[in-house]
Coordinates of N, CA and C in Angstrom, one line a residue:
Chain Z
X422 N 0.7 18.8 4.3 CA 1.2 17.5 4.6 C 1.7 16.8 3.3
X423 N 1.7 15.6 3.6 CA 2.7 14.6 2.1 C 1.3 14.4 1.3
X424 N 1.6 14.4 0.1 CA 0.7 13.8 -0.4 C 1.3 13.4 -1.8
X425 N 0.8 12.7 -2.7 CA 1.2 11.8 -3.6 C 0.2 11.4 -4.4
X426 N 0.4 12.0 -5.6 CA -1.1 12.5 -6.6 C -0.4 11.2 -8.2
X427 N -1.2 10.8 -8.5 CA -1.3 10.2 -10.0 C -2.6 9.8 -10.5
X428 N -2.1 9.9 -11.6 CA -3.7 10.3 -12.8 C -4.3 7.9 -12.7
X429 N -5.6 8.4 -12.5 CA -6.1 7.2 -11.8 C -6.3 6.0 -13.6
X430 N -6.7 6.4 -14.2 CA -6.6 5.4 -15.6 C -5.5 5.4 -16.7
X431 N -5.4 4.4 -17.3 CA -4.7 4.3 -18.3 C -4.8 2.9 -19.2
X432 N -4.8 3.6 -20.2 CA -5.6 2.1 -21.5 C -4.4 2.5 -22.3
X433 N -3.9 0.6 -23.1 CA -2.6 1.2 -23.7 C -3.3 -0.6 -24.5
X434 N -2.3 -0.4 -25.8 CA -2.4 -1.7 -26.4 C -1.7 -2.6 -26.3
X435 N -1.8 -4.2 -26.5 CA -0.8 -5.0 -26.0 C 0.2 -4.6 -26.9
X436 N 1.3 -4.7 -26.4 CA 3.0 -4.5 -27.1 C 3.4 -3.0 -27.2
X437 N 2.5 -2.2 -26.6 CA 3.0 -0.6 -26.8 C 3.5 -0.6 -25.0
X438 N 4.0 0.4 -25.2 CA 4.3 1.3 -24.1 C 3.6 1.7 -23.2
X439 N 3.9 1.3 -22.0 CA 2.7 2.4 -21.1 C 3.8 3.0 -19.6
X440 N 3.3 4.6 -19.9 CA 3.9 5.2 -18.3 C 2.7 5.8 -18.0
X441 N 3.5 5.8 -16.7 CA 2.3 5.9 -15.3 C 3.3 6.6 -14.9
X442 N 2.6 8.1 -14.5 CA 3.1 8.9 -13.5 C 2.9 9.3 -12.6
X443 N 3.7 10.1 -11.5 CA 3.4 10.6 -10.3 C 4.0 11.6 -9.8
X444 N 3.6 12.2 -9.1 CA 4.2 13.5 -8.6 C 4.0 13.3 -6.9
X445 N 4.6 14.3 -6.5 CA 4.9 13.8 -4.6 C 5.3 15.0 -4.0
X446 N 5.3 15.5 -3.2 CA 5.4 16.4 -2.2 C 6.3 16.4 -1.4
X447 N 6.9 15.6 -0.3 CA 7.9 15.5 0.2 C 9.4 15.3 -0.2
X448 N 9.9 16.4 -0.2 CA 11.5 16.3 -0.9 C 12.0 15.7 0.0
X449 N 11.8 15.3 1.2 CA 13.1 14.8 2.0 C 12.9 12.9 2.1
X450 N 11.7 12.4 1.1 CA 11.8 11.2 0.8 C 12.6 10.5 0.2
X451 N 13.3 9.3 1.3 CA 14.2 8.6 0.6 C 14.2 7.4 -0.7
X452 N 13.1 6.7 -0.5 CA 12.9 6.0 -1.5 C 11.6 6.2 -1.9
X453 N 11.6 6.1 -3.5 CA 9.9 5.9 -3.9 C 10.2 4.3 -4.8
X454 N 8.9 4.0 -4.4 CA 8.0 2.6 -4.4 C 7.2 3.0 -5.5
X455 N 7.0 1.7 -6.3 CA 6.1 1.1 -7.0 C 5.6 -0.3 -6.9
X456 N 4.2 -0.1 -6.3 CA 3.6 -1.2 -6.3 C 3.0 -1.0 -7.5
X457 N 2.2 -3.2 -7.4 CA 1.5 -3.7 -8.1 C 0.1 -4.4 -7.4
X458 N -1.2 -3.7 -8.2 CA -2.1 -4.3 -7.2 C -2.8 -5.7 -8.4
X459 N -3.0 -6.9 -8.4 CA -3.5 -8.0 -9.0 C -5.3 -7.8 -9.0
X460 N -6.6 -8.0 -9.3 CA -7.2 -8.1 -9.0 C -7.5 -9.4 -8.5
X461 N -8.4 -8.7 -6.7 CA -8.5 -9.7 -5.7 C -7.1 -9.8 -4.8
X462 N -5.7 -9.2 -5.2 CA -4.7 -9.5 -4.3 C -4.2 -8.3 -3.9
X463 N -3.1 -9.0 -2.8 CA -2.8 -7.4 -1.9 C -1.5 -7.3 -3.3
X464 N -1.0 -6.2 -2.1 CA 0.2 -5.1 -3.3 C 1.5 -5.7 -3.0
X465 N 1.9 -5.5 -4.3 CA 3.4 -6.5 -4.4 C 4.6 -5.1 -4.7
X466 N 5.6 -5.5 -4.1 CA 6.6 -4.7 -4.7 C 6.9 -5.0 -6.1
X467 N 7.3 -3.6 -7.0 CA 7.2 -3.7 -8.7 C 9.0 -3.6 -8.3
X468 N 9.5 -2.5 -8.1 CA 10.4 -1.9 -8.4 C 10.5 -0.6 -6.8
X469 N 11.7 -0.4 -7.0 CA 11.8 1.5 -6.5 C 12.9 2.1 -6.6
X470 N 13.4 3.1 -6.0 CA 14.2 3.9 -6.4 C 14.6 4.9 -5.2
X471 N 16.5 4.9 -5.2 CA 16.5 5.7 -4.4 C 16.4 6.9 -4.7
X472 N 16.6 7.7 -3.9 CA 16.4 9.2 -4.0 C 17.6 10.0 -5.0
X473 N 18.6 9.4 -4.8 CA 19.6 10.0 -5.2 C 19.9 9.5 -6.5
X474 N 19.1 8.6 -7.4 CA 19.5 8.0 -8.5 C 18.2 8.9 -9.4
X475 N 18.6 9.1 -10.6 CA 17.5 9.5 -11.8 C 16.7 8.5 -12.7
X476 N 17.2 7.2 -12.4 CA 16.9 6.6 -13.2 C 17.3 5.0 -12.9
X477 N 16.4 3.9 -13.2 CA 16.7 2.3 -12.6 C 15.6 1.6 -13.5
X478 N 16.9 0.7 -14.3 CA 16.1 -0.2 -15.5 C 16.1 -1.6 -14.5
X479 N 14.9 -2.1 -14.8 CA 14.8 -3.6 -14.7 C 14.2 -4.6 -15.1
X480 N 14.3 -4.8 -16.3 CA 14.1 -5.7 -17.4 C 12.9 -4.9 -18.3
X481 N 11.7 -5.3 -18.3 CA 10.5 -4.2 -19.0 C 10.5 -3.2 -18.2
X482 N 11.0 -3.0 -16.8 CA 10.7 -1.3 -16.4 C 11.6 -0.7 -16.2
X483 N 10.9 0.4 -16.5 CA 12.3 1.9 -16.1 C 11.4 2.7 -15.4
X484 N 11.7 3.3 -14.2 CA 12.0 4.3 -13.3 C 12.9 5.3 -13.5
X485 N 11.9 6.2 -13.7 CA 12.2 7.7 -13.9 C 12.2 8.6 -12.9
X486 N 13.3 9.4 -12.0 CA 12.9 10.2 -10.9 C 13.8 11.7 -11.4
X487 N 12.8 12.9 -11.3 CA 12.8 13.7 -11.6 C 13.0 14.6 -10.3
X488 N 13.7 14.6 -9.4 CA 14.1 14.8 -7.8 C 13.4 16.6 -7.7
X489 N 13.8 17.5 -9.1 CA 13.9 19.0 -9.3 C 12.4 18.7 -8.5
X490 N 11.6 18.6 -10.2 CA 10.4 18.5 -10.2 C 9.1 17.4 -9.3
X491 N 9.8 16.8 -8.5 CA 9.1 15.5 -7.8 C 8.2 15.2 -8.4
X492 N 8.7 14.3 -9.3 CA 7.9 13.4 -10.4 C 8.7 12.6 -10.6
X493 N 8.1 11.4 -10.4 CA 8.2 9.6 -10.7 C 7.2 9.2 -11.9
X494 N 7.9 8.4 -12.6 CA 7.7 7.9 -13.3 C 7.7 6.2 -14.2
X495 N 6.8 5.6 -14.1 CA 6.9 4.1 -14.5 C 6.9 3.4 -15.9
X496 N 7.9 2.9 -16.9 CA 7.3 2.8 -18.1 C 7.4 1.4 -17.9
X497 N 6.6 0.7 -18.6 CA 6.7 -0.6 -18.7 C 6.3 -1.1 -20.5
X498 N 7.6 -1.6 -20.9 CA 7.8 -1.6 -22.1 C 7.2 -2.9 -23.0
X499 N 6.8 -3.5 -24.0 CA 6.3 -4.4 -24.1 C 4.8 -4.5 -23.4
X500 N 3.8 -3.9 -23.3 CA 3.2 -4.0 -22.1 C 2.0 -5.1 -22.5
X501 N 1.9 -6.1 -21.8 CA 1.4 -7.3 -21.9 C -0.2 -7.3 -20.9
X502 N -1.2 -8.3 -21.7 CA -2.5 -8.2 -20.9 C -2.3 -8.6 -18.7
X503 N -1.3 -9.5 -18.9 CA -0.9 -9.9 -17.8 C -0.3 -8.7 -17.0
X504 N -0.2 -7.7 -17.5 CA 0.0 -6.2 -17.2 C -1.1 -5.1 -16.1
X505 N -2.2 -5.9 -16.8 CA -3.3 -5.1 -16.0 C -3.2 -5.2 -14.9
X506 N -3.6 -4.2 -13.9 CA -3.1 -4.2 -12.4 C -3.2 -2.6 -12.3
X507 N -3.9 -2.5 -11.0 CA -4.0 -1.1 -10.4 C -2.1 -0.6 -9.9
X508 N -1.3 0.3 -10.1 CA 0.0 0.8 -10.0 C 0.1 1.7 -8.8
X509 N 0.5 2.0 -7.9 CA 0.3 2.7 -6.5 C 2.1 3.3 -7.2
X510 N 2.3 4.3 -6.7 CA 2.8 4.9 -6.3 C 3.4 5.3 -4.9
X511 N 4.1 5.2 -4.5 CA 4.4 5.3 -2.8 C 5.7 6.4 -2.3
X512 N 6.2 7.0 -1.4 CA 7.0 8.1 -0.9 C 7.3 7.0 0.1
X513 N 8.8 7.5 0.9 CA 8.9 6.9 2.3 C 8.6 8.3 3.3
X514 N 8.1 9.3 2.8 CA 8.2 10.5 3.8 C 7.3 10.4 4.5
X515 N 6.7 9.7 5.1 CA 5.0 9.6 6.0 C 5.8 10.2 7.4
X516 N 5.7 10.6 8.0 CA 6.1 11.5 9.4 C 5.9 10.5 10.5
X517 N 4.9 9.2 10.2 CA 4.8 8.2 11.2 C 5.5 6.8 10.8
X518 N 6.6 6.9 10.0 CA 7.2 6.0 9.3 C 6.7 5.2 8.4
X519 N 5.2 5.8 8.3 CA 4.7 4.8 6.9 C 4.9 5.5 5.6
X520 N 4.4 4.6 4.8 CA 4.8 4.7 3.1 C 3.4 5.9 3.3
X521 N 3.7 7.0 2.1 CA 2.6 7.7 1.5 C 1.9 7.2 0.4
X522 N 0.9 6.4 0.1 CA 1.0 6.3 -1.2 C -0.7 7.0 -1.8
X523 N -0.3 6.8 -3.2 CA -1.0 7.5 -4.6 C -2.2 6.5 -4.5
X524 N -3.3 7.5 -5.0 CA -4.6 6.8 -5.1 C -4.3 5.5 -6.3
X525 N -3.6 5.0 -7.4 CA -3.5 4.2 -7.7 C -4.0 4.6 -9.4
X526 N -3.2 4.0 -10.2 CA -3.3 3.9 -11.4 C -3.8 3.1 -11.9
X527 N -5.2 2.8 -12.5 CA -5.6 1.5 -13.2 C -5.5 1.1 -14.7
X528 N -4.2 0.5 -14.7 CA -3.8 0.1 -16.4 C -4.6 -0.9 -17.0
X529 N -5.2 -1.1 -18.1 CA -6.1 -1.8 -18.7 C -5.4 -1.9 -20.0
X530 N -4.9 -3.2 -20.6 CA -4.5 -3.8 -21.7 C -5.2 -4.5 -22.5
X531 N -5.5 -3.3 -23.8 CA -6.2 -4.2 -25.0 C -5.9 -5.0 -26.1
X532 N -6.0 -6.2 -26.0 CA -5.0 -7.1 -26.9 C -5.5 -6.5 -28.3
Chain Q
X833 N 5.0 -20.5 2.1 CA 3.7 -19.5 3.1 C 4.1 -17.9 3.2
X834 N 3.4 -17.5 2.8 CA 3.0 -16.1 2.6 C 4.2 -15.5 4.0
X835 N 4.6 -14.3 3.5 CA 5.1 -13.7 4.8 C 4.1 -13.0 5.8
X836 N 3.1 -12.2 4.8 CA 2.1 -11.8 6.0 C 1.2 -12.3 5.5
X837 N 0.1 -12.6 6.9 CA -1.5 -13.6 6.5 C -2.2 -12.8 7.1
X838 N -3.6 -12.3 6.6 CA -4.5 -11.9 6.8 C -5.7 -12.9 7.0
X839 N -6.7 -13.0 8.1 CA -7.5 -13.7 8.6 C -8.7 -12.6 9.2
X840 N -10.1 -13.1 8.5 CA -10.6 -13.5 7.5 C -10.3 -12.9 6.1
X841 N -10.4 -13.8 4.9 CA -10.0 -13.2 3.7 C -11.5 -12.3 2.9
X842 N -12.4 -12.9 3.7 CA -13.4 -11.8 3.8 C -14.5 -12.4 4.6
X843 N -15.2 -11.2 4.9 CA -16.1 -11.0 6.0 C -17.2 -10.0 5.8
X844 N -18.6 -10.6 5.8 CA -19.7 -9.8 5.9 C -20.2 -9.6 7.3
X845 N -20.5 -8.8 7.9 CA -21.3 -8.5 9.2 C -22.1 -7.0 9.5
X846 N -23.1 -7.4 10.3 CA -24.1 -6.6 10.5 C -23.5 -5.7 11.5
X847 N -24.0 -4.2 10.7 CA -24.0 -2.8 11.7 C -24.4 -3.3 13.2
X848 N -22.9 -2.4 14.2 CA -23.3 -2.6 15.3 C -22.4 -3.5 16.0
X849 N -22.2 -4.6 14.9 CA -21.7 -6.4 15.5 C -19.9 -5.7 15.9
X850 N -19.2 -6.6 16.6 CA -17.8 -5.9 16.9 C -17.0 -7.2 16.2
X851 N -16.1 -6.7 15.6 CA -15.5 -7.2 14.1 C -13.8 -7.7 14.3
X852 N -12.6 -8.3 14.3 CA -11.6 -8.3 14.6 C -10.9 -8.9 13.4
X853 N -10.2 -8.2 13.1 CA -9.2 -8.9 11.6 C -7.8 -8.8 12.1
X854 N -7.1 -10.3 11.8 CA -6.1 -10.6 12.2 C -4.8 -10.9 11.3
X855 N -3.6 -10.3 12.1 CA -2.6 -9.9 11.0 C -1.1 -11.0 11.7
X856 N -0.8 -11.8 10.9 CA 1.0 -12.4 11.5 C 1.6 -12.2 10.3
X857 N 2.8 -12.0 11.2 CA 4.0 -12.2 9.9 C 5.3 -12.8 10.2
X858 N 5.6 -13.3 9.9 CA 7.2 -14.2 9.2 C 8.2 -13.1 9.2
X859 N 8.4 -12.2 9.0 CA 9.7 -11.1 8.3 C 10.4 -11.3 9.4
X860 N 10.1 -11.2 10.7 CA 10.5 -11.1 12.2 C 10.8 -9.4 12.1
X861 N 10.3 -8.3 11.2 CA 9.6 -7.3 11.6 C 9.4 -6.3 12.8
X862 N 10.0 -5.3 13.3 CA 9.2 -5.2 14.6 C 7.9 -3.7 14.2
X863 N 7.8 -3.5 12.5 CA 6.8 -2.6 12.6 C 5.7 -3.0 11.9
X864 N 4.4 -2.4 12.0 CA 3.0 -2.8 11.3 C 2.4 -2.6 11.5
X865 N 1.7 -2.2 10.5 CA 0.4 -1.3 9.9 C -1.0 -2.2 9.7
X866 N -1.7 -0.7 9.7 CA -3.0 -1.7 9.4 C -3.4 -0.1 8.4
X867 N -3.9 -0.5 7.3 CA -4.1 0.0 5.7 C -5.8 -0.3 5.7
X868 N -6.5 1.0 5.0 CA -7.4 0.8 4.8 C -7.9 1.3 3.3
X869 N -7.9 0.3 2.4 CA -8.5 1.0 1.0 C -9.7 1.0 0.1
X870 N -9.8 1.8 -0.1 CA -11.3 2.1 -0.6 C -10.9 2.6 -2.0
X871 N -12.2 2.0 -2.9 CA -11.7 2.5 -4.4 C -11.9 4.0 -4.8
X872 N -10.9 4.6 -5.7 CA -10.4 5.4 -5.9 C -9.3 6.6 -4.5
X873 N -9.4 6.3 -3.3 CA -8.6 6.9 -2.7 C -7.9 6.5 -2.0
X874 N -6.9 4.9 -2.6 CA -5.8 4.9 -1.6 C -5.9 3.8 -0.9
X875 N -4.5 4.2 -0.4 CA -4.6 3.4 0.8 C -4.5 4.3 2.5
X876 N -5.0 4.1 3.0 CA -4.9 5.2 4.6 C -4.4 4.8 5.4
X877 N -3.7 4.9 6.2 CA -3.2 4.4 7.3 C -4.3 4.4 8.6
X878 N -4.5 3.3 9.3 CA -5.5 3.4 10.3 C -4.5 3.5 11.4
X879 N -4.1 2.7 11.7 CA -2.4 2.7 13.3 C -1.8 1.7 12.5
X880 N -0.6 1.9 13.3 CA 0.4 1.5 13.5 C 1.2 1.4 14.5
X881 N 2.4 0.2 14.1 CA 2.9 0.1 15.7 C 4.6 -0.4 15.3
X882 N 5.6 0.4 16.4 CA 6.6 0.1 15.7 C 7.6 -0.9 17.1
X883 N 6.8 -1.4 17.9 CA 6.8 -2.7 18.6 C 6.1 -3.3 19.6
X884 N 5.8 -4.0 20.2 CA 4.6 -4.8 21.1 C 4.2 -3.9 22.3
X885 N 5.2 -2.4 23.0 CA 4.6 -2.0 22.7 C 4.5 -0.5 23.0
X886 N 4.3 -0.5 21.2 CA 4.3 1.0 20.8 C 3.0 0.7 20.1
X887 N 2.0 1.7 20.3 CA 0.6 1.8 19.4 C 0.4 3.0 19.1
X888 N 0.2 3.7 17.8 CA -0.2 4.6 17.3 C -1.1 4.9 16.4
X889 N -2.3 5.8 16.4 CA -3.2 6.2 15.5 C -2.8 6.7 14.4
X890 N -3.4 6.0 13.5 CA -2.9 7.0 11.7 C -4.0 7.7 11.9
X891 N -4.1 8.1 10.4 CA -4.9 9.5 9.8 C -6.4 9.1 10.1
X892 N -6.6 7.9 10.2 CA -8.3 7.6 10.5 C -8.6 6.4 11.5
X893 N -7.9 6.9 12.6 CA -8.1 5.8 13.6 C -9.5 5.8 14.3
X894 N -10.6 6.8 14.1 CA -11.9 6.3 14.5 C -12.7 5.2 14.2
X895 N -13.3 4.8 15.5 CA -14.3 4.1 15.3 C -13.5 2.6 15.3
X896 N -11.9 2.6 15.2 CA -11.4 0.8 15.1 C -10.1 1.2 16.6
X897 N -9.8 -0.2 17.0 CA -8.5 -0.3 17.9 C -7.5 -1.2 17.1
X898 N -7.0 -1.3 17.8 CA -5.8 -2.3 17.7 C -5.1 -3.4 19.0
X899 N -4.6 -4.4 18.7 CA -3.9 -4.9 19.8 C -2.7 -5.7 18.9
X900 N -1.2 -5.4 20.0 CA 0.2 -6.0 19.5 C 0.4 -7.2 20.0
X901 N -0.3 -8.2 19.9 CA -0.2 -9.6 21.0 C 1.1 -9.9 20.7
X902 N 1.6 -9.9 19.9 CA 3.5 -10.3 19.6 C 4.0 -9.7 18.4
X903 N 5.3 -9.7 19.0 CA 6.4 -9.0 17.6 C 5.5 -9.5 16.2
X904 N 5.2 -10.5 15.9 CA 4.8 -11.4 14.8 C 2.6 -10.9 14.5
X905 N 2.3 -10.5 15.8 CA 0.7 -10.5 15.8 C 0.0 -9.1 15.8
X906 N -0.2 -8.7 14.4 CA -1.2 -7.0 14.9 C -2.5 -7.4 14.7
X907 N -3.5 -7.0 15.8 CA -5.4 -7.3 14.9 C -5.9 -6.0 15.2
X908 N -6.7 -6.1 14.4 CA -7.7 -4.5 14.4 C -9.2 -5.0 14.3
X909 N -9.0 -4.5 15.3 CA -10.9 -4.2 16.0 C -11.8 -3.1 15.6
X910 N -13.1 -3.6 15.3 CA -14.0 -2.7 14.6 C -14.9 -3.1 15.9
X911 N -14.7 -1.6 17.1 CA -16.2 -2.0 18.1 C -17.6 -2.1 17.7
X912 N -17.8 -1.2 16.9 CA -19.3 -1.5 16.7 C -19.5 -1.1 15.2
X913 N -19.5 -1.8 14.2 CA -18.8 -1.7 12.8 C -20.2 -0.8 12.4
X914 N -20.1 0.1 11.6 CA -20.9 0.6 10.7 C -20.8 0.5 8.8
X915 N -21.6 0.7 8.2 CA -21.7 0.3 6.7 C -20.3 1.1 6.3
X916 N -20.0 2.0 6.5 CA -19.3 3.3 5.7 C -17.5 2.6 5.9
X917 N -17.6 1.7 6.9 CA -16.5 0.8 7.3 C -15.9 -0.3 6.2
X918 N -17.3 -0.5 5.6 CA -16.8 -1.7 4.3 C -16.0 -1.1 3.5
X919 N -15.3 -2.0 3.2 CA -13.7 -1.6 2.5 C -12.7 -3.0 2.9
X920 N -11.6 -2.5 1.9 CA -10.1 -3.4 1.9 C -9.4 -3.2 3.0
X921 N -8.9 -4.0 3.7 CA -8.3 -4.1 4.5 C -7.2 -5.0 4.8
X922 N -5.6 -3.7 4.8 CA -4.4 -4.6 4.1 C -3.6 -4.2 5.7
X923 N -2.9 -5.3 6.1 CA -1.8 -5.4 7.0 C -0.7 -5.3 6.0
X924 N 0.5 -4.5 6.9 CA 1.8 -4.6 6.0 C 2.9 -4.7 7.4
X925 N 4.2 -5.1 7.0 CA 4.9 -5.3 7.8 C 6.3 -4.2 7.2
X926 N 7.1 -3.4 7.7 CA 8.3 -3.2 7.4 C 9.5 -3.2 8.4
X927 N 10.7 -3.1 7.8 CA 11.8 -3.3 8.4 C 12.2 -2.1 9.6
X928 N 12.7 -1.0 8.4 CA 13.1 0.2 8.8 C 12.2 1.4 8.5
X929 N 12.2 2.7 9.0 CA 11.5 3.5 8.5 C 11.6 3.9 7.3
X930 N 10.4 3.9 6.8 CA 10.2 4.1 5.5 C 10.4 3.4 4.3
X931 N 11.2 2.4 5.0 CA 11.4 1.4 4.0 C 10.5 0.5 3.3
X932 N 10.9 -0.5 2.4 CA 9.9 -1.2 1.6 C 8.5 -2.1 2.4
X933 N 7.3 -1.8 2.3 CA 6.5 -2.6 3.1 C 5.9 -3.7 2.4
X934 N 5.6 -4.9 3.4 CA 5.3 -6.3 2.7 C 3.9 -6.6 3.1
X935 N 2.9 -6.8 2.2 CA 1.3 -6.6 2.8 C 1.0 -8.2 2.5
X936 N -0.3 -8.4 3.4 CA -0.9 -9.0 3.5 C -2.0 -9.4 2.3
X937 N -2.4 -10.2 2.1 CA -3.6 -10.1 0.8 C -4.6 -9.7 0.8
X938 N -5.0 -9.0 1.8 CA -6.4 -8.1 2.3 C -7.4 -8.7 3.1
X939 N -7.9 -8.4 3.7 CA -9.6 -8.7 4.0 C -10.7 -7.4 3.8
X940 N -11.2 -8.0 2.6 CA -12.5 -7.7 2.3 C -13.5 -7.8 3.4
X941 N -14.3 -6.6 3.9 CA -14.9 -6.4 5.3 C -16.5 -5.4 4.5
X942 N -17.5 -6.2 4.4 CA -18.7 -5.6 4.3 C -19.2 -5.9 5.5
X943 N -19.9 -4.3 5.9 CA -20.9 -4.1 7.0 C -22.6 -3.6 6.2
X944 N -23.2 -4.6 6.8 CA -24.5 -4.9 6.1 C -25.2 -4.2 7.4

């Protein structure tokens, strides 16, 4: 079945770099999603990406899609304490029209 | 105002008691989900419904229902709630399939 794997922590320092990755299963998914989870709030749209693009800058992020290898990719540049936030990963391939998503990445920023 | 509202934003209740979390949305939408997350694995899909009335079971529709009272209203019912039930509990709404989904801010649901 779909499934949608990313490595669950990540600790980075304020002003460096942080990616978050993901790998995914279904090739015939059209968009992949990146949410943002707040603690205490529900999930926000970050960014996504269609299928057919390798790559989409939007101001501190860049989305990385690797279509060969089905691997997604999140960098967020400058990466600020207001950063922290669990990162979900998401597929549109769900077979019941829902999103697939990743156990979630929890980014932690040390000033 | 929020496009989707989740009611109660959290909820304690005792094993057994029958539980109902309620979901509207603004998008004017005709699909929606009811999300169930628990830390470290996700989010799950419990049902979904892709209009008032279409109802379907996701990956772990035991033990809860659902009802589509309007294009705008999904609630999910817990008949007789057990502990192993507590968890996040996110409504989302989307357009088209597979497309981008808009969630709700959760209800937090402990069964004592």
């Amino acid at each position: 079945g779909e499934d949608v794997e990313q490595s669950l922590f990540l600790s980075v320092r304020e002003g460096d770099s942080s990616v978050i990755n993901c790998t995914y299963t279904d090739s015939s998914s059209t968009y992949l999603y990146w949410y943002k989870q707040e603690p205490g709030a529900g999930l926000q749209l970050l960014t996504y990406i269609f299928s057919n693009m390798d790559m989409k800058q939007d101001q501190r992020l860049t989305v990385l899609l690797n279509k060969k290898d089905k691997h997604l990719s999140l960098r967020i540049a400058d990466t600020q304490t207001g950063d922290s936030a669990i990162y979900f990963c998401a597929e549109s391939g769900g077979s019941q029209g829902n999103l697939i998503f990743g156990k979630g990445t929890k980014l932690s920023v040390k000033p | 105002d929020a496009d989707v509202t989740q009611t109660p934003r959290n909820r304690i209740t005792k094993t057994g008691k029958r539980i109902m979390l309620e979901c509207s949305q603004t998008k004017g939408h005709d699909r929606m989900y009811w999300y169930r997350q628990d830390p470290g694995l996700g989010l799950r899909l419990i049902y979904y419904s892709f209009d008032v009335k279409d109802i379907n079971k996701g990956e772990i529709s035991d033990g809860y229902s659902v009802s589509r009272q309007a294009q705008a209203k999904f609630s999910l019912s817990l008949e007789s709630a057990i502990p192993n039930q507590t968890a996040l509990y996110f409504c989302a709404t989307s357009d088209l399939w597979g497309s981008e989904a808009f969630f709700g801010q959760g209800t937090r649901l402990t069964v004592v």
